[in-house]
Tab-separated table of C-alpha atoms and ligand atoms in Angstrom:
chain	number	residue	atom	x	y	z
N	22	UNK	CA	48.261	-34.073	45.683
N	23	UNK	CA	45.624	-36.542	46.737
N	24	UNK	CA	46.726	-40.071	47.100
N	25	UNK	CA	44.411	-42.575	45.465
N	26	UNK	CA	44.358	-45.978	46.791
N	27	UNK	CA	46.211	-48.531	44.736
N	28	UNK	CA	44.155	-50.501	42.236
N	29	UNK	CA	44.137	-54.164	42.768
N	30	UNK	CA	46.345	-55.938	40.427
N	31	UNK	CA	44.540	-57.329	37.336
N	32	UNK	CA	43.893	-61.086	37.440
N	33	UNK	CA	46.355	-62.745	35.079
N	34	UNK	CA	44.489	-63.352	31.971
N	35	UNK	CA	45.692	-66.104	29.906
N	36	UNK	CA	44.633	-66.671	26.364
N	37	UNK	CA	41.583	-64.939	24.969
N	38	UNK	CA	39.778	-68.277	24.409
N	39	UNK	CA	40.306	-69.305	28.008
N	40	UNK	CA	38.880	-66.059	29.502
N	41	UNK	CA	35.837	-66.394	27.239
N	42	UNK	CA	35.309	-69.963	28.417
N	43	UNK	CA	35.401	-68.641	32.011
N	44	UNK	CA	32.742	-66.006	31.153
N	45	UNK	CA	30.516	-68.638	29.624
N	46	UNK	CA	31.052	-70.988	32.422
N	47	UNK	CA	30.085	-68.387	35.132
N	48	UNK	CA	27.145	-67.269	32.958
N	49	UNK	CA	25.847	-70.830	32.703
N	50	UNK	CA	26.263	-71.252	36.567
N	51	UNK	CA	24.257	-68.036	37.241
N	52	UNK	CA	21.578	-68.809	34.696
N	53	UNK	CA	21.271	-72.352	36.054
N	54	UNK	CA	20.871	-71.341	39.701
N	55	UNK	CA	17.079	-71.111	39.682
N	56	UNK	CA	16.948	-74.279	37.659
N	57	UNK	CA	19.094	-76.048	40.220
N	58	UNK	CA	16.814	-74.880	42.973
N	59	UNK	CA	13.971	-76.690	41.136
N	60	UNK	CA	15.871	-79.902	40.492
N	61	UNK	CA	15.192	-82.424	43.205
N	62	UNK	CA	12.203	-80.453	44.536
N	63	UNK	CA	10.030	-81.904	41.814
N	64	UNK	CA	8.953	-78.344	40.779
N	65	UNK	CA	9.230	-76.796	37.422
N	66	UNK	CA	10.422	-73.167	37.060
N	67	UNK	CA	6.825	-72.221	36.364
N	68	UNK	CA	5.614	-73.965	39.528
N	69	UNK	CA	8.254	-72.182	41.522
N	70	UNK	CA	7.323	-68.635	40.494
N	71	UNK	CA	3.638	-69.585	40.696
N	72	UNK	CA	3.869	-70.872	44.224
N	73	UNK	CA	5.954	-67.844	45.165
N	74	UNK	CA	3.245	-65.615	43.735
N	75	UNK	CA	0.455	-67.378	45.499
N	76	UNK	CA	2.415	-67.262	48.772
N	77	UNK	CA	2.764	-63.554	48.333
N	78	UNK	CA	-0.916	-63.135	47.492
N	79	UNK	CA	-1.930	-65.198	50.560
N	80	UNK	CA	0.401	-63.005	52.795
N	81	UNK	CA	-1.302	-59.839	51.430
N	82	UNK	CA	-4.889	-61.154	51.736
N	83	UNK	CA	-7.374	-59.055	53.602
N	84	UNK	CA	-10.282	-61.388	54.356
N	85	UNK	CA	-13.799	-59.954	54.612
N	86	UNK	CA	-17.258	-61.142	55.456
N	87	UNK	CA	-19.882	-60.353	52.849
N	88	UNK	CA	-23.468	-61.512	52.197
N	89	UNK	CA	-24.270	-61.843	48.519
N	90	UNK	CA	-27.783	-62.092	47.507
N	91	UNK	CA	-27.913	-64.167	44.297
N	92	UNK	CA	-30.956	-65.362	42.498
N	93	UNK	CA	-33.042	-64.526	45.669
N	94	UNK	CA	-30.820	-66.684	47.918
N	95	UNK	CA	-28.267	-65.314	50.546
N	96	UNK	CA	-24.698	-66.584	50.488
N	97	UNK	CA	-22.542	-65.636	53.525
N	98	UNK	CA	-18.938	-65.672	52.409
N	99	UNK	CA	-15.585	-65.033	54.044
N	100	UNK	CA	-13.409	-64.027	51.160
N	101	UNK	CA	-10.276	-62.293	50.089
N	102	UNK	CA	-11.310	-58.622	49.424
N	103	UNK	CA	-9.694	-58.800	45.995
N	104	UNK	CA	-11.967	-61.559	44.816
N	105	UNK	CA	-13.882	-60.569	41.707
N	106	UNK	CA	-17.599	-61.154	41.680
N	107	UNK	CA	-17.169	-63.531	38.749
N	108	UNK	CA	-14.659	-65.693	40.799
N	109	UNK	CA	-17.004	-65.615	43.818
N	110	UNK	CA	-19.932	-66.783	41.793
N	111	UNK	CA	-18.093	-69.563	40.145
N	112	UNK	CA	-15.605	-70.729	42.795
N	113	UNK	CA	-17.427	-69.877	46.115
N	114	UNK	CA	-21.019	-70.312	45.175
N	115	UNK	CA	-20.637	-72.980	42.424
N	116	UNK	CA	-22.686	-70.931	40.071
N	117	UNK	CA	-20.844	-71.845	36.903
N	118	UNK	CA	-23.429	-70.683	34.421
N	119	UNK	CA	-21.696	-67.263	34.310
N	120	UNK	CA	-18.679	-67.738	32.103
N	121	UNK	CA	-15.107	-66.468	32.243
N	122	UNK	CA	-13.889	-65.521	28.773
N	123	UNK	CA	-11.256	-62.824	28.845
N	124	UNK	CA	-11.364	-61.875	32.546
N	125	UNK	CA	-10.552	-58.341	31.376
N	126	UNK	CA	-13.959	-56.718	30.470
N	127	UNK	CA	-13.620	-57.359	26.820
N	128	UNK	CA	-15.891	-60.173	25.825
N	129	UNK	CA	-18.969	-59.907	27.872
N	130	UNK	CA	-19.207	-63.659	28.657
N	131	UNK	CA	-19.354	-62.866	32.408
N	132	UNK	CA	-22.348	-60.443	32.145
N	133	UNK	CA	-24.892	-60.647	34.985
N	134	UNK	CA	-27.522	-58.329	36.297
N	135	UNK	CA	-27.155	-56.322	39.595
N	136	UNK	CA	-30.360	-54.486	40.612
N	137	UNK	CA	-31.538	-55.052	37.056
N	138	UNK	CA	-28.494	-53.387	35.408
N	139	UNK	CA	-25.931	-55.363	33.362
N	140	UNK	CA	-22.378	-55.566	34.514
N	141	UNK	CA	-19.194	-57.493	33.684
N	142	UNK	CA	-18.663	-59.498	36.795
N	143	UNK	CA	-14.979	-59.940	36.043
N	144	UNK	CA	-14.517	-56.218	36.533
N	145	UNK	CA	-16.118	-55.720	39.866
N	146	UNK	CA	-15.196	-56.943	43.369
N	147	UNK	CA	-17.627	-59.217	45.180
N	148	UNK	CA	-17.372	-57.236	48.487
N	149	UNK	CA	-18.735	-54.142	46.725
N	150	UNK	CA	-22.159	-55.868	46.234
N	151	UNK	CA	-23.054	-56.740	49.805
N	152	UNK	CA	-26.869	-57.016	49.997
N	153	UNK	CA	-27.565	-56.100	46.389
N	154	UNK	CA	-29.955	-58.094	44.252
N	155	UNK	CA	-27.746	-60.157	41.848
N	156	UNK	CA	-29.312	-62.270	39.032
N	157	UNK	CA	-27.269	-64.728	37.026
N	158	UNK	CA	-28.402	-66.993	34.194
N	159	UNK	CA	-29.377	-69.673	36.797
N	160	UNK	CA	-31.889	-67.191	38.276
N	161	UNK	CA	-33.921	-66.471	35.141
N	162	UNK	CA	-35.952	-69.641	34.597
N	163	UNK	CA	-38.867	-70.465	36.816
N	164	UNK	CA	-38.466	-74.163	37.623
N	165	UNK	CA	-38.712	-76.021	34.392
N	166	UNK	CA	-40.101	-72.987	32.561
N	167	UNK	CA	-37.457	-71.099	30.717
N	168	UNK	CA	-37.381	-67.303	30.739
N	169	UNK	CA	-38.890	-65.969	27.450
N	170	UNK	CA	-35.605	-64.594	26.341
N	171	UNK	CA	-33.945	-68.049	26.826
N	172	UNK	CA	-36.814	-69.520	24.821
N	173	UNK	CA	-36.312	-66.971	22.058
N	174	UNK	CA	-32.607	-67.875	21.873
N	175	UNK	CA	-33.644	-71.511	21.351
N	176	UNK	CA	-36.331	-70.646	18.820
N	177	UNK	CA	-33.906	-68.542	16.735
N	178	UNK	CA	-30.852	-70.828	17.186
N	179	UNK	CA	-29.032	-67.923	18.873
N	180	UNK	CA	-26.003	-69.957	19.811
N	181	UNK	CA	-23.657	-72.642	18.619
N	182	UNK	CA	-21.082	-73.748	21.356
N	183	UNK	CA	-23.148	-71.803	23.946
N	184	UNK	CA	-20.260	-70.371	25.792
N	185	UNK	CA	-21.224	-66.752	25.341
N	186	UNK	CA	-24.980	-67.447	25.718
N	187	UNK	CA	-25.488	-66.838	29.464
N	188	UNK	CA	-23.709	-63.495	29.042
N	189	UNK	CA	-25.740	-62.624	25.845
N	190	UNK	CA	-28.999	-63.334	27.579
N	191	UNK	CA	-28.372	-61.438	30.799
N	192	UNK	CA	-26.886	-58.600	28.746
N	193	UNK	CA	-29.886	-58.411	26.351
N	194	UNK	CA	-32.288	-58.078	29.379
N	195	UNK	CA	-30.267	-55.332	30.887
N	196	UNK	CA	-30.003	-53.648	27.497
N	197	UNK	CA	-33.797	-53.627	26.889
N	198	UNK	CA	-34.259	-52.148	30.366
N	199	UNK	CA	-31.755	-49.417	29.385
N	200	UNK	CA	-33.642	-48.662	26.202
N	201	UNK	CA	-36.916	-48.576	28.042
N	202	UNK	CA	-35.472	-46.024	30.503
N	203	UNK	CA	-34.622	-43.824	27.470
N	204	UNK	CA	-30.835	-44.317	27.494
N	205	UNK	CA	-29.507	-43.566	23.968
N	206	UNK	CA	-26.838	-45.567	22.126
N	207	UNK	CA	-24.070	-44.554	19.678
N	208	UNK	CA	-26.486	-45.080	16.802
N	209	UNK	CA	-29.479	-43.353	18.298
N	210	UNK	CA	-30.504	-40.549	15.806
N	211	UNK	CA	-32.495	-38.319	18.113
N	212	UNK	CA	-30.776	-37.929	21.463
N	213	UNK	CA	-33.670	-35.975	22.893
N	214	UNK	CA	-36.224	-38.699	22.312
N	215	UNK	CA	-34.477	-42.081	21.963
N	216	UNK	CA	-36.815	-44.664	20.477
N	217	UNK	CA	-37.934	-47.310	23.050
N	218	UNK	CA	-38.711	-49.835	20.324
N	219	UNK	CA	-35.407	-50.872	19.011
N	220	UNK	CA	-34.328	-51.403	15.393
N	221	UNK	CA	-31.941	-54.238	14.679
N	222	UNK	CA	-29.125	-51.826	14.147
N	223	UNK	CA	-29.840	-50.419	17.640
N	224	UNK	CA	-29.809	-54.082	19.066
N	225	UNK	CA	-26.479	-54.736	17.301
N	226	UNK	CA	-24.884	-51.615	18.659
N	227	UNK	CA	-26.199	-52.061	22.172
N	228	UNK	CA	-25.085	-55.655	22.281
N	229	UNK	CA	-21.645	-54.992	20.829
N	230	UNK	CA	-19.964	-55.601	24.123
N	231	UNK	CA	-20.881	-59.240	23.897
N	232	UNK	CA	-18.631	-61.195	21.692
N	233	UNK	CA	-19.658	-64.544	20.080
N	234	UNK	CA	-16.716	-66.430	18.775
N	235	UNK	CA	-19.113	-68.717	16.867
N	236	UNK	CA	-20.453	-65.648	15.109
N	237	UNK	CA	-24.101	-66.435	15.922
N	238	UNK	CA	-24.816	-62.747	15.743
N	239	UNK	CA	-27.683	-62.646	13.160
N	240	UNK	CA	-29.617	-65.210	15.153
N	241	UNK	CA	-28.912	-63.518	18.462
N	242	UNK	CA	-30.271	-60.311	17.054
N	243	UNK	CA	-33.346	-61.997	15.751
N	244	UNK	CA	-33.967	-63.642	19.118
N	245	UNK	CA	-33.736	-60.394	21.046
N	246	UNK	CA	-35.812	-58.570	18.410
N	247	UNK	CA	-38.484	-61.283	18.699
N	248	UNK	CA	-38.500	-61.056	22.509
N	249	UNK	CA	-38.605	-57.231	22.499
N	250	UNK	CA	-41.621	-57.213	20.145
N	251	UNK	CA	-43.476	-59.851	22.152
N	252	UNK	CA	-42.982	-58.046	25.416
N	253	UNK	CA	-43.383	-54.435	24.362
L	16	FES	S1	-14.745	-62.491	31.167
L	16	FES	FE1	-15.689	-60.553	31.795
L	16	FES	S2	-15.746	-59.421	30.023
L	16	FES	FE2	-14.712	-61.232	29.350
L	17	FES	S1	-22.277	-69.510	20.682
L	17	FES	FE1	-20.159	-70.018	20.744
L	17	FES	S2	-19.305	-68.172	21.497
L	17	FES	FE2	-21.263	-67.632	21.081
């Protein structure tokens, strides 16, 4: 018969209350360990994990050179390859007109135009757009003269706080080009010959990716409708 090694003798347990106290004591020591590491360093728990994450992020950074052409001007950047186009615009080029709302492709606040097509700049990497023609809200006006779509938004009161407005304006211009190119939408009745002059229902549907938390929607639609009629 196989000989099993002898089990170590059980630690002498005293009263139930005492062993419970030991468990709680050990638990509190273990739980407090990270806290203790923070005490005296002047860091909070959040700071500690944040700085650990940012150190990790820096360790994994792959830096790349890229030339971004924004509003007809070239910007030579040396950036982490994981930088989104939105962050590059706002943090590297100081073009703060493009807004960050959700940072997850859900609100449309960061919409800009690339080669005339609308895109959520929070969902694309800056290094993917080397040499492409990028237009942000800052690139629409000509000197002191507003772009007609900007003027239409003012005329129709198409905003309240204005946070979503740069995205709405860029998106509306991209959207009208899509319609002109014959791209149908979810509410287009005849897919074989989609209308190029848009109804308000079409405008609403095609702009549904741009959220306005102030709910200026009726005026936004009126502004786009007005511009579309004036330029068709
Ligand atoms: S910030 Fe890009 S879609 Fe919301
Ligand atoms: S105007 Fe305030 S979010 Fe649209």
